[in-house]
């Protein structure tokens, strides 16, 4: 019980030498009904992703994404094993290089992996120079490599940025007669594994399987595909008279990807005595359920971002993953991210990444106009809303990612998957089922929500990786 300063705790004792003439407020509270709030929860976020994703009803529990047949050869990233300061490539991961795709001789791959040697490059050091013989394969274990080429007027153009797991120079596996078309320069402290052509020659002499595989790869005719890698559709245009027209068909993927609905669940327990006796002025079960649903929705958004099977960060195509030019999120970086797809609808970023982008805009004297989304005013770049999402992780190195999405089934974008009309449905796609009362008089409710996300075509989703949010210079 609290007392006023200077008040004696004995009932009826004088205050500051004067006798009390009315009932003390501390005693009066025993007979009063307090005015109270509903239970509050700090863990509730804006959950923009759940709000802006168009949700598609999946009655069968599985959603199949049918696409045109694509030729995706060697577009993955190589994985390494690090022991102390020593880095080695996993032999089977060399299959991510196009020329070694589908090569199954583990012995030859192990021998090839053992011939890679580790090198360190400091910022600004040149790994490969334009015009010089392209006789070395480079695997980037850690760091950043910038590809720079000379333009038609002698200017230096940045052609791209490579990072952890990327590789270049695979033509050295096929021939030693080509030259570098660009200069590769370290943009940060970089660790690479290199395989010079002269180290490969003895292995080719020993392994007939590897020699035959590379020879067969060189002799393969170029696959007829459009700029997106999809099997070409033969068409004719601009002709006159009655030439014979091409016959064609649209080829589909033989094994299209299927997304099964995932689930987030918990068991809510409420003692019957609480539910019976303490429901005024607020229903205890209802308040418990309300906070439980909020926690499930938070987990749902986190899974949509980070789940290894369907999370956006893990499902971005490697061709749609970009690296920042200087570390912090620059306007130039967001321009490149947006330009990788038609109709970028939203950008999702951690609040600290949004703050870092704001600092870079202020440094350049740029003040982008905000836009309105679902009745709220949010920051934007080039008219694309930048939505806050605290589920995007920040690493120990203070780096994070910015996600760009095109949404909608009709627009071949990113969509959310759920199923509504569930038994005992409490909210769309979320149900609460009574599980009974145990011998301790505890009532149990099973609270479940079913969901997933699908990327209909690869360019619907892009990620700007390794964004530095700790730059205050």
Coordinates of N, CA, C and O in Angstrom, one line a residue, residues 170-338:
X170 N 35.1 -19.6 -65.5 CA 35.0 -21.0 -65.8 C 35.4 -21.4 -67.2 O 35.6 -22.6 -67.5
X171 N 35.6 -20.4 -68.1 CA 36.1 -20.8 -69.4 C 37.5 -21.4 -69.4 O 37.9 -22.1 -70.3
X172 N 38.2 -21.2 -68.3 CA 39.5 -21.8 -68.1 C 39.4 -23.3 -68.0 O 40.4 -24.0 -68.3
X173 N 38.3 -23.9 -67.6 CA 38.1 -25.3 -67.6 C 38.0 -25.9 -69.0 O 38.3 -27.1 -69.2
X174 N 37.6 -25.1 -70.0 CA 37.4 -25.6 -71.3 C 38.6 -25.3 -72.3 O 38.9 -26.1 -73.1
X175 N 39.2 -24.1 -72.1 CA 40.3 -23.7 -73.0 C 41.1 -22.7 -72.3 O 40.7 -22.0 -71.4
X176 N 42.4 -22.6 -72.7 CA 43.3 -21.6 -72.2 C 43.6 -20.5 -73.1 O 44.5 -19.7 -73.0
X177 N 42.8 -20.4 -74.2 CA 43.1 -19.5 -75.3 C 42.2 -18.2 -75.3 O 42.4 -17.3 -76.2
X178 N 41.4 -18.0 -74.3 CA 40.5 -16.8 -74.3 C 41.2 -15.7 -73.4 O 42.2 -16.0 -72.7
X179 N 40.7 -14.5 -73.5 CA 41.2 -13.4 -72.7 C 40.0 -12.8 -71.8 O 38.8 -13.0 -72.2
X180 N 40.4 -12.1 -70.8 CA 39.4 -11.5 -69.9 C 38.7 -10.3 -70.6 O 39.4 -9.5 -71.2
X181 N 37.4 -10.3 -70.6 CA 36.6 -9.2 -71.2 C 36.4 -8.1 -70.2 O 35.9 -7.0 -70.6
X182 N 36.8 -8.2 -69.0 CA 36.6 -7.2 -68.0 C 37.7 -7.3 -67.0 O 38.4 -8.3 -67.0
X183 N 37.8 -6.4 -66.1 CA 38.7 -6.4 -65.0 C 38.0 -6.7 -63.7 O 36.9 -6.1 -63.4
X184 N 38.5 -7.7 -63.0 CA 37.9 -8.0 -61.7 C 38.7 -7.5 -60.6 O 39.9 -7.8 -60.5
X185 N 38.1 -6.6 -59.7 CA 38.8 -5.9 -58.7 C 38.1 -6.2 -57.3 O 36.9 -6.1 -57.2
X186 N 38.9 -6.4 -56.3 CA 38.3 -6.6 -55.0 C 37.8 -5.3 -54.4 O 38.4 -4.3 -54.4
X187 N 36.5 -5.4 -54.0 CA 35.8 -4.2 -53.4 C 36.0 -4.1 -51.9 O 35.6 -3.1 -51.3
X188 N 36.5 -5.2 -51.3 CA 36.7 -5.3 -49.9 C 37.7 -6.4 -49.7 O 38.2 -7.0 -50.6
X189 N 38.1 -6.6 -48.4 CA 39.0 -7.7 -48.1 C 38.3 -9.0 -48.6 O 37.2 -9.3 -48.2
X190 N 39.0 -9.8 -49.5 CA 38.3 -10.9 -50.2 C 39.2 -12.1 -50.1 O 40.4 -12.0 -50.3
X191 N 38.5 -13.2 -49.9 CA 39.2 -14.5 -49.9 C 38.7 -15.3 -51.1 O 37.4 -15.5 -51.2
X192 N 39.6 -15.8 -51.9 CA 39.2 -16.6 -53.1 C 40.0 -17.9 -53.2 O 41.1 -18.0 -52.6
X193 N 39.4 -18.9 -53.8 CA 40.1 -20.1 -54.2 C 40.3 -20.0 -55.7 O 39.4 -19.7 -56.5
X194 N 41.5 -20.3 -56.2 CA 41.9 -20.2 -57.6 C 42.4 -21.5 -58.1 O 43.0 -22.3 -57.4
X195 N 42.1 -21.7 -59.4 CA 42.6 -22.9 -60.1 C 43.1 -22.5 -61.4 O 42.4 -22.2 -62.4
X196 N 44.5 -22.3 -61.5 CA 45.1 -22.0 -62.8 C 44.9 -23.1 -63.8 O 44.9 -24.3 -63.4
X197 N 44.9 -22.8 -65.1 CA 44.8 -23.8 -66.1 C 45.9 -24.9 -66.1 O 45.7 -26.1 -66.3
X198 N 47.2 -24.4 -65.7 CA 48.3 -25.4 -65.7 C 48.1 -26.4 -64.6 O 48.7 -27.5 -64.7
X199 N 47.3 -26.1 -63.5 CA 47.1 -27.1 -62.5 C 46.0 -28.1 -62.9 O 45.9 -29.2 -62.4
X200 N 45.2 -27.7 -63.9 CA 44.1 -28.6 -64.4 C 44.6 -29.6 -65.4 O 44.1 -30.7 -65.4
X201 N 45.7 -29.2 -66.1 CA 46.1 -30.1 -67.2 C 46.5 -31.5 -66.7 O 46.1 -32.5 -67.3
X202 N 47.3 -31.6 -65.6 CA 47.7 -33.0 -65.2 C 46.5 -33.8 -64.8 O 46.4 -35.0 -65.1
X203 N 45.4 -33.2 -64.2 CA 44.2 -33.9 -63.8 C 43.5 -34.4 -65.1 O 42.9 -35.5 -65.1
X204 N 43.4 -33.5 -66.1 CA 42.8 -33.9 -67.4 C 43.5 -35.1 -68.0 O 42.8 -36.0 -68.6
X205 N 44.8 -35.2 -67.9 CA 45.5 -36.3 -68.4 C 45.2 -37.6 -67.7 O 45.3 -38.7 -68.2
X206 N 44.9 -37.5 -66.4 CA 44.7 -38.7 -65.5 C 43.3 -39.1 -65.6 O 43.0 -40.3 -65.5
X207 N 42.3 -38.2 -65.7 CA 40.9 -38.6 -65.7 C 40.2 -38.5 -67.0 O 39.9 -37.4 -67.6
X208 N 40.0 -39.7 -67.6 CA 39.3 -39.7 -68.9 C 37.9 -39.3 -68.8 O 37.3 -38.7 -69.7
X209 N 37.2 -39.5 -67.6 CA 35.8 -39.1 -67.4 C 35.7 -37.6 -67.4 O 34.8 -37.0 -68.1
X210 N 36.6 -36.9 -66.7 CA 36.5 -35.4 -66.7 C 36.9 -34.9 -68.1 O 36.2 -33.9 -68.5
X211 N 37.9 -35.4 -68.7 CA 38.2 -35.0 -70.1 C 37.1 -35.1 -71.0 O 36.8 -34.2 -71.8
X212 N 36.4 -36.3 -71.0 CA 35.3 -36.5 -71.9 C 34.1 -35.6 -71.6 O 33.4 -35.1 -72.5
X213 N 33.9 -35.4 -70.3 CA 32.7 -34.5 -69.9 C 32.9 -33.1 -70.4 O 32.0 -32.5 -71.0
X214 N 34.1 -32.5 -70.2 CA 34.4 -31.2 -70.7 C 34.4 -31.1 -72.2 O 33.9 -30.1 -72.8
X215 N 34.9 -32.1 -72.9 CA 34.8 -32.1 -74.3 C 33.4 -32.2 -74.8 O 33.0 -31.5 -75.8
X216 N 32.5 -33.0 -74.2 CA 31.1 -33.0 -74.6 C 30.4 -31.7 -74.3 O 29.6 -31.3 -75.1
X217 N 30.8 -31.0 -73.2 CA 30.2 -29.7 -72.9 C 30.5 -28.7 -74.0 O 29.7 -27.9 -74.4
X218 N 31.8 -28.7 -74.5 CA 32.2 -27.8 -75.5 C 31.5 -28.0 -76.8 O 31.2 -27.1 -77.5
X219 N 31.1 -29.3 -77.1 CA 30.5 -29.6 -78.3 C 29.0 -29.4 -78.3 O 28.3 -29.6 -79.4
X220 N 28.4 -29.1 -77.2 CA 26.9 -28.9 -77.1 C 26.5 -27.8 -77.9 O 27.1 -26.7 -77.9
X221 N 25.4 -27.9 -78.8 CA 24.9 -26.7 -79.5 C 24.3 -25.8 -78.5 O 23.8 -26.2 -77.5
X222 N 24.3 -24.5 -78.8 CA 23.6 -23.5 -77.9 C 22.1 -23.8 -77.9 O 21.5 -24.1 -78.9
X223 N 21.6 -23.8 -76.6 CA 20.2 -24.0 -76.5 C 19.4 -22.8 -76.9 O 19.7 -21.7 -76.5
X224 N 18.3 -23.1 -77.7 CA 17.5 -22.0 -78.1 C 16.6 -21.5 -77.0 O 15.7 -22.3 -76.5
X225 N 16.9 -20.3 -76.5 CA 16.1 -19.8 -75.3 C 16.0 -18.3 -75.5 O 16.8 -17.7 -76.1
X226 N 15.0 -17.7 -74.8 CA 14.9 -16.3 -74.8 C 15.8 -15.7 -73.7 O 16.5 -16.5 -73.0
X227 N 15.7 -14.4 -73.5 CA 16.7 -13.8 -72.6 C 16.4 -14.2 -71.1 O 17.2 -13.9 -70.3
X228 N 15.3 -14.8 -70.8 CA 15.0 -15.3 -69.5 C 15.3 -16.7 -69.3 O 15.1 -17.3 -68.2
X229 N 15.9 -17.4 -70.4 CA 16.3 -18.8 -70.2 C 15.1 -19.7 -70.5 O 15.3 -20.9 -70.4
X230 N 14.0 -19.2 -71.0 CA 12.9 -20.1 -71.3 C 13.0 -20.7 -72.7 O 13.5 -20.0 -73.6
X231 N 12.5 -21.9 -72.9 CA 12.6 -22.6 -74.2 C 11.9 -21.7 -75.2 O 10.8 -21.2 -75.0
X232 N 12.6 -21.5 -76.3 CA 12.1 -20.5 -77.3 C 10.8 -21.0 -78.0 O 10.6 -22.2 -78.2
X233 N 10.0 -20.0 -78.4 CA 8.8 -20.3 -79.2 C 9.1 -19.7 -80.6 O 9.4 -18.6 -80.8
X234 N 9.1 -20.6 -81.6 CA 9.5 -20.3 -83.0 C 8.4 -19.4 -83.6 O 7.2 -19.8 -83.7
X235 N 8.7 -18.2 -84.1 CA 7.8 -17.3 -84.7 C 8.4 -16.8 -86.0 O 9.6 -16.8 -86.2
X236 N 7.6 -16.3 -86.9 CA 8.0 -15.6 -88.1 C 7.3 -14.3 -88.2 O 6.2 -14.1 -87.8
X237 N 8.1 -13.3 -88.7 CA 7.5 -11.9 -88.8 C 8.2 -11.2 -90.0 O 9.3 -11.5 -90.3
X238 N 7.5 -10.2 -90.5 CA 8.1 -9.4 -91.6 C 8.2 -10.1 -92.9 O 8.9 -9.6 -93.8
X239 N 7.6 -11.3 -93.1 CA 7.7 -12.0 -94.4 C 6.7 -11.5 -95.4 O 5.7 -10.9 -95.0
X240 N 6.9 -11.9 -96.6 CA 6.0 -11.6 -97.7 C 5.7 -12.9 -98.5 O 6.5 -13.9 -98.4
X241 N 4.6 -12.9 -99.2 CA 4.3 -14.0 -100.0 C 3.8 -15.2 -99.1 O 3.1 -15.0 -98.2
X242 N 4.2 -16.4 -99.5 CA 3.7 -17.6 -98.8 C 4.8 -18.5 -98.4 O 4.9 -19.7 -98.8
X243 N 5.7 -18.0 -97.6 CA 6.8 -18.9 -97.1 C 6.2 -19.9 -96.1 O 5.2 -19.7 -95.5
X244 N 7.0 -21.0 -95.9 CA 6.5 -22.0 -94.9 C 6.8 -21.4 -93.5 O 7.9 -21.0 -93.2
X245 N 5.7 -21.5 -92.7 CA 5.8 -20.9 -91.4 C 6.4 -22.0 -90.4 O 6.2 -23.2 -90.6
X246 N 7.0 -21.5 -89.4 CA 7.6 -22.4 -88.4 C 6.4 -23.1 -87.6 O 5.4 -22.5 -87.3
X247 N 6.6 -24.4 -87.3 CA 5.7 -25.0 -86.3 C 6.3 -24.9 -84.9 O 7.6 -24.9 -84.8
X248 N 5.5 -24.8 -83.9 CA 6.0 -24.6 -82.6 C 5.1 -25.1 -81.6 O 4.0 -25.5 -81.9
X249 N 5.5 -25.1 -80.3 CA 4.7 -25.4 -79.2 C 5.4 -24.8 -78.0 O 6.6 -24.4 -78.0
X250 N 4.7 -24.7 -76.9 CA 5.2 -24.1 -75.7 C 5.5 -25.2 -74.7 O 4.6 -25.9 -74.3
X251 N 6.8 -25.3 -74.4 CA 7.2 -26.4 -73.5 C 7.1 -26.0 -72.1 O 7.4 -24.8 -71.7
X252 N 6.7 -27.0 -71.2 CA 6.5 -26.7 -69.8 C 7.6 -27.5 -69.0 O 8.2 -28.4 -69.4
X253 N 7.8 -27.0 -67.8 CA 8.6 -27.7 -66.8 C 8.0 -29.1 -66.5 O 6.8 -29.2 -66.3
X254 N 8.8 -30.1 -66.6 CA 8.2 -31.5 -66.3 C 7.9 -31.7 -64.9 O 6.9 -32.3 -64.5
X255 N 8.7 -31.1 -64.0 CA 8.5 -31.3 -62.6 C 8.3 -29.9 -61.9 O 9.2 -29.3 -61.3
X256 N 7.1 -29.3 -62.1 CA 6.8 -28.0 -61.5 C 6.9 -28.0 -60.0 O 6.6 -29.0 -59.4
X257 N 7.2 -26.9 -59.4 CA 7.3 -26.8 -58.0 C 5.9 -26.7 -57.3 O 5.0 -26.1 -57.9
X258 N 5.8 -27.4 -56.2 CA 4.6 -27.4 -55.5 C 4.8 -26.9 -54.1 O 5.8 -27.2 -53.4
X259 N 3.9 -26.0 -53.6 CA 4.0 -25.4 -52.3 C 2.9 -26.0 -51.4 O 1.8 -25.8 -51.7
X260 N 3.3 -26.7 -50.3 CA 2.4 -27.2 -49.4 C 2.1 -26.1 -48.3 O 3.1 -25.4 -47.9
X261 N 0.9 -26.0 -47.8 CA 0.7 -25.1 -46.7 C 1.4 -25.5 -45.5 O 1.4 -26.6 -45.0
X262 N 2.1 -24.5 -44.9 CA 2.8 -24.7 -43.6 C 1.8 -24.4 -42.5 O 0.7 -23.9 -42.7
X263 N 2.2 -24.6 -41.3 CA 1.3 -24.4 -40.1 C 2.1 -23.8 -39.0 O 3.3 -24.1 -38.8
X264 N 1.5 -22.9 -38.3 CA 2.0 -22.4 -37.0 C 0.9 -22.7 -36.0 O -0.3 -22.3 -36.2
X265 N 1.2 -23.4 -34.9 CA 0.2 -23.8 -33.9 C 0.7 -23.6 -32.5 O 1.9 -23.6 -32.2
X266 N -0.2 -23.6 -31.6 CA 0.0 -23.6 -30.2 C -1.2 -24.1 -29.4 O -2.3 -24.1 -30.0
X267 N -1.0 -24.5 -28.2 CA -2.2 -24.9 -27.4 C -2.4 -23.9 -26.3 O -1.4 -23.6 -25.5
X268 N -3.5 -23.2 -26.3 CA -3.8 -22.2 -25.3 C -4.5 -22.9 -24.1 O -5.5 -23.6 -24.3
X269 N -4.0 -22.7 -22.9 CA -4.6 -23.3 -21.7 C -5.1 -22.2 -20.8 O -4.4 -21.3 -20.5
X270 N -6.4 -22.4 -20.4 CA -7.0 -21.5 -19.4 C -7.7 -22.3 -18.3 O -8.5 -23.2 -18.6
X271 N -7.4 -22.0 -17.1 CA -8.0 -22.7 -16.0 C -9.5 -22.4 -15.9 O -9.9 -21.2 -16.1
X272 N -10.3 -23.4 -15.7 CA -11.8 -23.2 -15.7 C -12.2 -22.2 -14.6 O -13.2 -21.4 -14.7
X273 N -11.5 -22.1 -13.5 CA -11.8 -21.2 -12.4 C -11.7 -19.8 -12.9 O -12.5 -18.9 -12.6
X274 N -10.6 -19.5 -13.7 CA -10.4 -18.2 -14.2 C -11.5 -17.9 -15.2 O -12.0 -16.8 -15.2
X275 N -11.8 -18.8 -16.1 CA -12.8 -18.6 -17.1 C -14.2 -18.4 -16.5 O -15.0 -17.6 -17.0
X276 N -14.4 -19.0 -15.3 CA -15.7 -18.9 -14.7 C -15.9 -17.7 -13.8 O -17.0 -17.0 -13.8
X277 N -14.9 -17.3 -13.1 CA -15.0 -16.3 -12.0 C -14.5 -14.9 -12.4 O -14.9 -14.0 -11.7
X278 N -13.6 -14.9 -13.3 CA -12.9 -13.6 -13.5 C -13.1 -13.1 -14.9 O -12.2 -12.7 -15.7
X279 N -14.3 -13.0 -15.4 CA -14.7 -12.6 -16.7 C -15.3 -11.2 -16.8 O -15.8 -10.8 -17.8
X280 N -15.3 -10.5 -15.7 CA -15.8 -9.1 -15.7 C -14.7 -8.1 -15.2 O -14.0 -8.4 -14.3
X281 N -14.5 -7.0 -15.9 CA -15.3 -6.6 -17.1 C -14.8 -7.1 -18.4 O -15.4 -6.8 -19.4
X282 N -13.7 -7.9 -18.4 CA -13.2 -8.5 -19.7 C -13.2 -10.0 -19.6 O -12.9 -10.6 -18.6
X283 N -13.5 -10.6 -20.8 CA -13.5 -12.0 -20.9 C -12.1 -12.5 -20.9 O -11.3 -12.2 -21.9
X284 N -11.7 -13.3 -19.9 CA -10.3 -13.7 -19.8 C -9.9 -14.6 -21.0 O -8.8 -14.5 -21.6
X285 N -10.8 -15.5 -21.4 CA -10.5 -16.4 -22.5 C -10.3 -15.6 -23.8 O -9.3 -15.9 -24.6
X286 N -11.1 -14.7 -24.0 CA -11.0 -13.8 -25.2 C -9.8 -13.1 -25.2 O -9.1 -13.0 -26.3
X287 N -9.3 -12.5 -24.1 CA -8.1 -11.7 -24.1 C -6.9 -12.6 -24.2 O -5.9 -12.3 -24.9
X288 N -6.9 -13.8 -23.6 CA -5.8 -14.8 -23.8 C -5.7 -15.2 -25.3 O -4.6 -15.2 -25.9
X289 N -6.8 -15.4 -25.9 CA -6.9 -15.8 -27.3 C -6.4 -14.7 -28.2 O -5.6 -14.9 -29.2
X290 N -6.8 -13.5 -27.9 CA -6.4 -12.3 -28.7 C -4.9 -12.2 -28.8 O -4.3 -12.0 -29.8
X291 N -4.2 -12.3 -27.6 CA -2.7 -12.1 -27.6 C -2.1 -13.4 -28.2 O -1.0 -13.2 -28.8
X292 N -2.7 -14.5 -28.1 CA -2.1 -15.7 -28.7 C -2.1 -15.6 -30.2 O -1.2 -15.9 -31.0
X293 N -3.2 -15.1 -30.8 CA -3.4 -14.9 -32.2 C -2.3 -13.9 -32.7 O -1.7 -14.0 -33.8
X294 N -2.1 -12.8 -31.9 CA -1.1 -11.8 -32.3 C 0.2 -12.5 -32.4 O 1.0 -12.2 -33.4
X295 N 0.6 -13.3 -31.5 CA 1.9 -14.0 -31.5 C 2.0 -14.9 -32.7 O 3.0 -15.0 -33.3
X296 N 0.9 -15.6 -33.0 CA 0.9 -16.5 -34.2 C 1.1 -15.7 -35.5 O 1.8 -16.1 -36.4
X297 N 0.4 -14.6 -35.6 CA 0.6 -13.7 -36.8 C 2.0 -13.2 -36.9 O 2.6 -13.1 -38.0
X298 N 2.6 -12.9 -35.8 CA 4.1 -12.5 -35.9 C 4.9 -13.6 -36.4 O 5.8 -13.4 -37.2
X299 N 4.7 -14.8 -35.8 CA 5.5 -16.0 -36.3 C 5.2 -16.2 -37.8 O 6.1 -16.6 -38.5
X300 N 4.0 -16.1 -38.2 CA 3.6 -16.3 -39.6 C 4.4 -15.4 -40.5 O 5.0 -15.8 -41.5
X301 N 4.5 -14.1 -40.2 CA 5.3 -13.2 -41.0 C 6.8 -13.5 -41.0 O 7.4 -13.5 -42.0
X302 N 7.3 -13.9 -39.8 CA 8.7 -14.3 -39.8 C 9.0 -15.5 -40.7 O 10.0 -15.6 -41.3
X303 N 8.0 -16.5 -40.7 CA 8.2 -17.7 -41.5 C 8.2 -17.3 -43.0 O 8.9 -17.8 -43.8
X304 N 7.3 -16.4 -43.4 CA 7.2 -15.9 -44.8 C 8.5 -15.3 -45.2 O 8.8 -15.3 -46.4
X305 N 9.2 -14.7 -44.3 CA 10.5 -14.1 -44.6 C 11.7 -15.0 -44.6 O 12.5 -15.1 -45.5
X306 N 11.7 -15.9 -43.5 CA 12.9 -16.6 -43.2 C 12.8 -18.2 -43.4 O 13.9 -18.8 -43.3
X307 N 11.7 -18.7 -43.7 CA 11.6 -20.2 -43.8 C 12.5 -20.7 -44.9 O 12.5 -20.1 -46.0
X308 N 13.2 -21.8 -44.6 CA 14.2 -22.3 -45.6 C 13.5 -22.8 -46.9 O 14.1 -22.9 -47.9
X309 N 12.2 -23.2 -46.7 CA 11.5 -23.8 -47.9 C 10.8 -22.8 -48.7 O 10.9 -22.8 -50.0
X310 N 10.0 -21.9 -48.1 CA 9.3 -20.9 -48.9 C 9.5 -19.4 -48.5 O 8.9 -18.6 -49.1
X311 N 10.4 -19.2 -47.6 CA 10.7 -17.8 -47.2 C 11.2 -17.0 -48.3 O 12.0 -17.5 -49.1
X312 N 10.9 -15.7 -48.3 CA 11.3 -14.8 -49.4 C 12.8 -14.7 -49.5 O 13.4 -14.7 -50.6
X313 N 13.5 -14.6 -48.4 CA 15.0 -14.5 -48.4 C 15.7 -15.7 -49.1 O 16.7 -15.6 -49.7
X314 N 15.1 -16.9 -48.9 CA 15.7 -18.1 -49.4 C 15.2 -18.5 -50.8 O 15.8 -19.4 -51.4
X315 N 14.2 -17.8 -51.3 CA 13.7 -18.2 -52.6 C 14.0 -17.2 -53.7 O 13.5 -17.4 -54.8
X316 N 14.7 -16.2 -53.4 CA 15.2 -15.3 -54.4 C 16.1 -16.0 -55.3 O 17.1 -16.6 -54.9
X317 N 15.9 -15.8 -56.6 CA 16.8 -16.4 -57.6 C 18.2 -15.8 -57.5 O 18.3 -14.6 -57.2
X318 N 19.2 -16.6 -57.8 CA 20.6 -16.0 -57.7 C 20.8 -14.9 -58.7 O 21.6 -13.9 -58.4
X319 N 20.1 -14.9 -59.8 CA 20.2 -13.8 -60.8 C 19.6 -12.5 -60.2 O 19.8 -11.4 -60.7
X320 N 18.7 -12.6 -59.2 CA 18.0 -11.5 -58.6 C 18.6 -11.1 -57.3 O 18.0 -10.3 -56.6
X321 N 19.8 -11.5 -57.0 CA 20.5 -11.1 -55.7 C 21.6 -10.1 -56.1 O 22.4 -10.4 -56.9
X322 N 21.5 -9.0 -55.5 CA 22.5 -7.9 -55.8 C 23.3 -7.6 -54.5 O 22.9 -7.9 -53.4
X323 N 24.4 -7.0 -54.8 CA 25.3 -6.5 -53.7 C 25.4 -5.0 -53.7 O 25.4 -4.4 -54.8
X324 N 25.4 -4.3 -52.6 CA 25.5 -2.9 -52.6 C 26.9 -2.4 -53.1 O 27.9 -3.1 -53.0
X325 N 26.9 -1.2 -53.7 CA 28.1 -0.8 -54.3 C 29.2 -0.3 -53.3 O 30.4 -0.5 -53.5
X326 N 28.7 0.2 -52.2 CA 29.6 0.8 -51.2 C 29.4 0.3 -49.8 O 30.1 0.6 -48.9
X327 N 28.4 -0.5 -49.5 CA 28.1 -1.0 -48.2 C 26.7 -0.5 -47.7 O 25.8 -1.3 -47.6
X328 N 26.5 0.8 -47.4 CA 25.2 1.3 -47.0 C 24.2 1.3 -48.2 O 24.6 1.2 -49.3
X329 N 22.9 1.3 -47.9 CA 21.9 1.3 -49.0 C 21.9 2.6 -49.7 O 21.2 3.5 -49.2
X330 N 22.5 2.7 -50.9 CA 22.5 4.0 -51.6 C 21.3 4.0 -52.5 O 20.7 3.0 -52.9
X331 N 20.9 5.2 -52.9 CA 19.8 5.4 -53.9 C 20.2 4.6 -55.2 O 19.3 4.0 -55.8
X332 N 21.4 4.6 -55.6 CA 21.8 3.8 -56.8 C 21.5 2.3 -56.6 O 21.1 1.6 -57.6
X333 N 21.7 1.8 -55.4 CA 21.5 0.4 -55.2 C 20.0 0.1 -55.3 O 19.6 -1.0 -55.9
X334 N 19.1 0.9 -54.8 CA 17.7 0.7 -54.9 C 17.2 0.8 -56.3 O 16.3 0.1 -56.8
X335 N 17.9 1.8 -57.1 CA 17.5 1.9 -58.5 C 17.8 0.6 -59.2 O 17.0 0.1 -60.0
X336 N 19.0 0.0 -59.0 CA 19.3 -1.2 -59.6 C 18.4 -2.4 -59.2 O 18.0 -3.2 -60.0
X337 N 18.1 -2.4 -57.9 CA 17.2 -3.4 -57.4 C 15.8 -3.3 -58.1 O 15.2 -4.3 -58.5
X338 N 15.3 -2.1 -58.2 CA 14.0 -1.9 -58.8 C 14.0 -2.2 -60.3 O 13.0 -2.8 -60.9

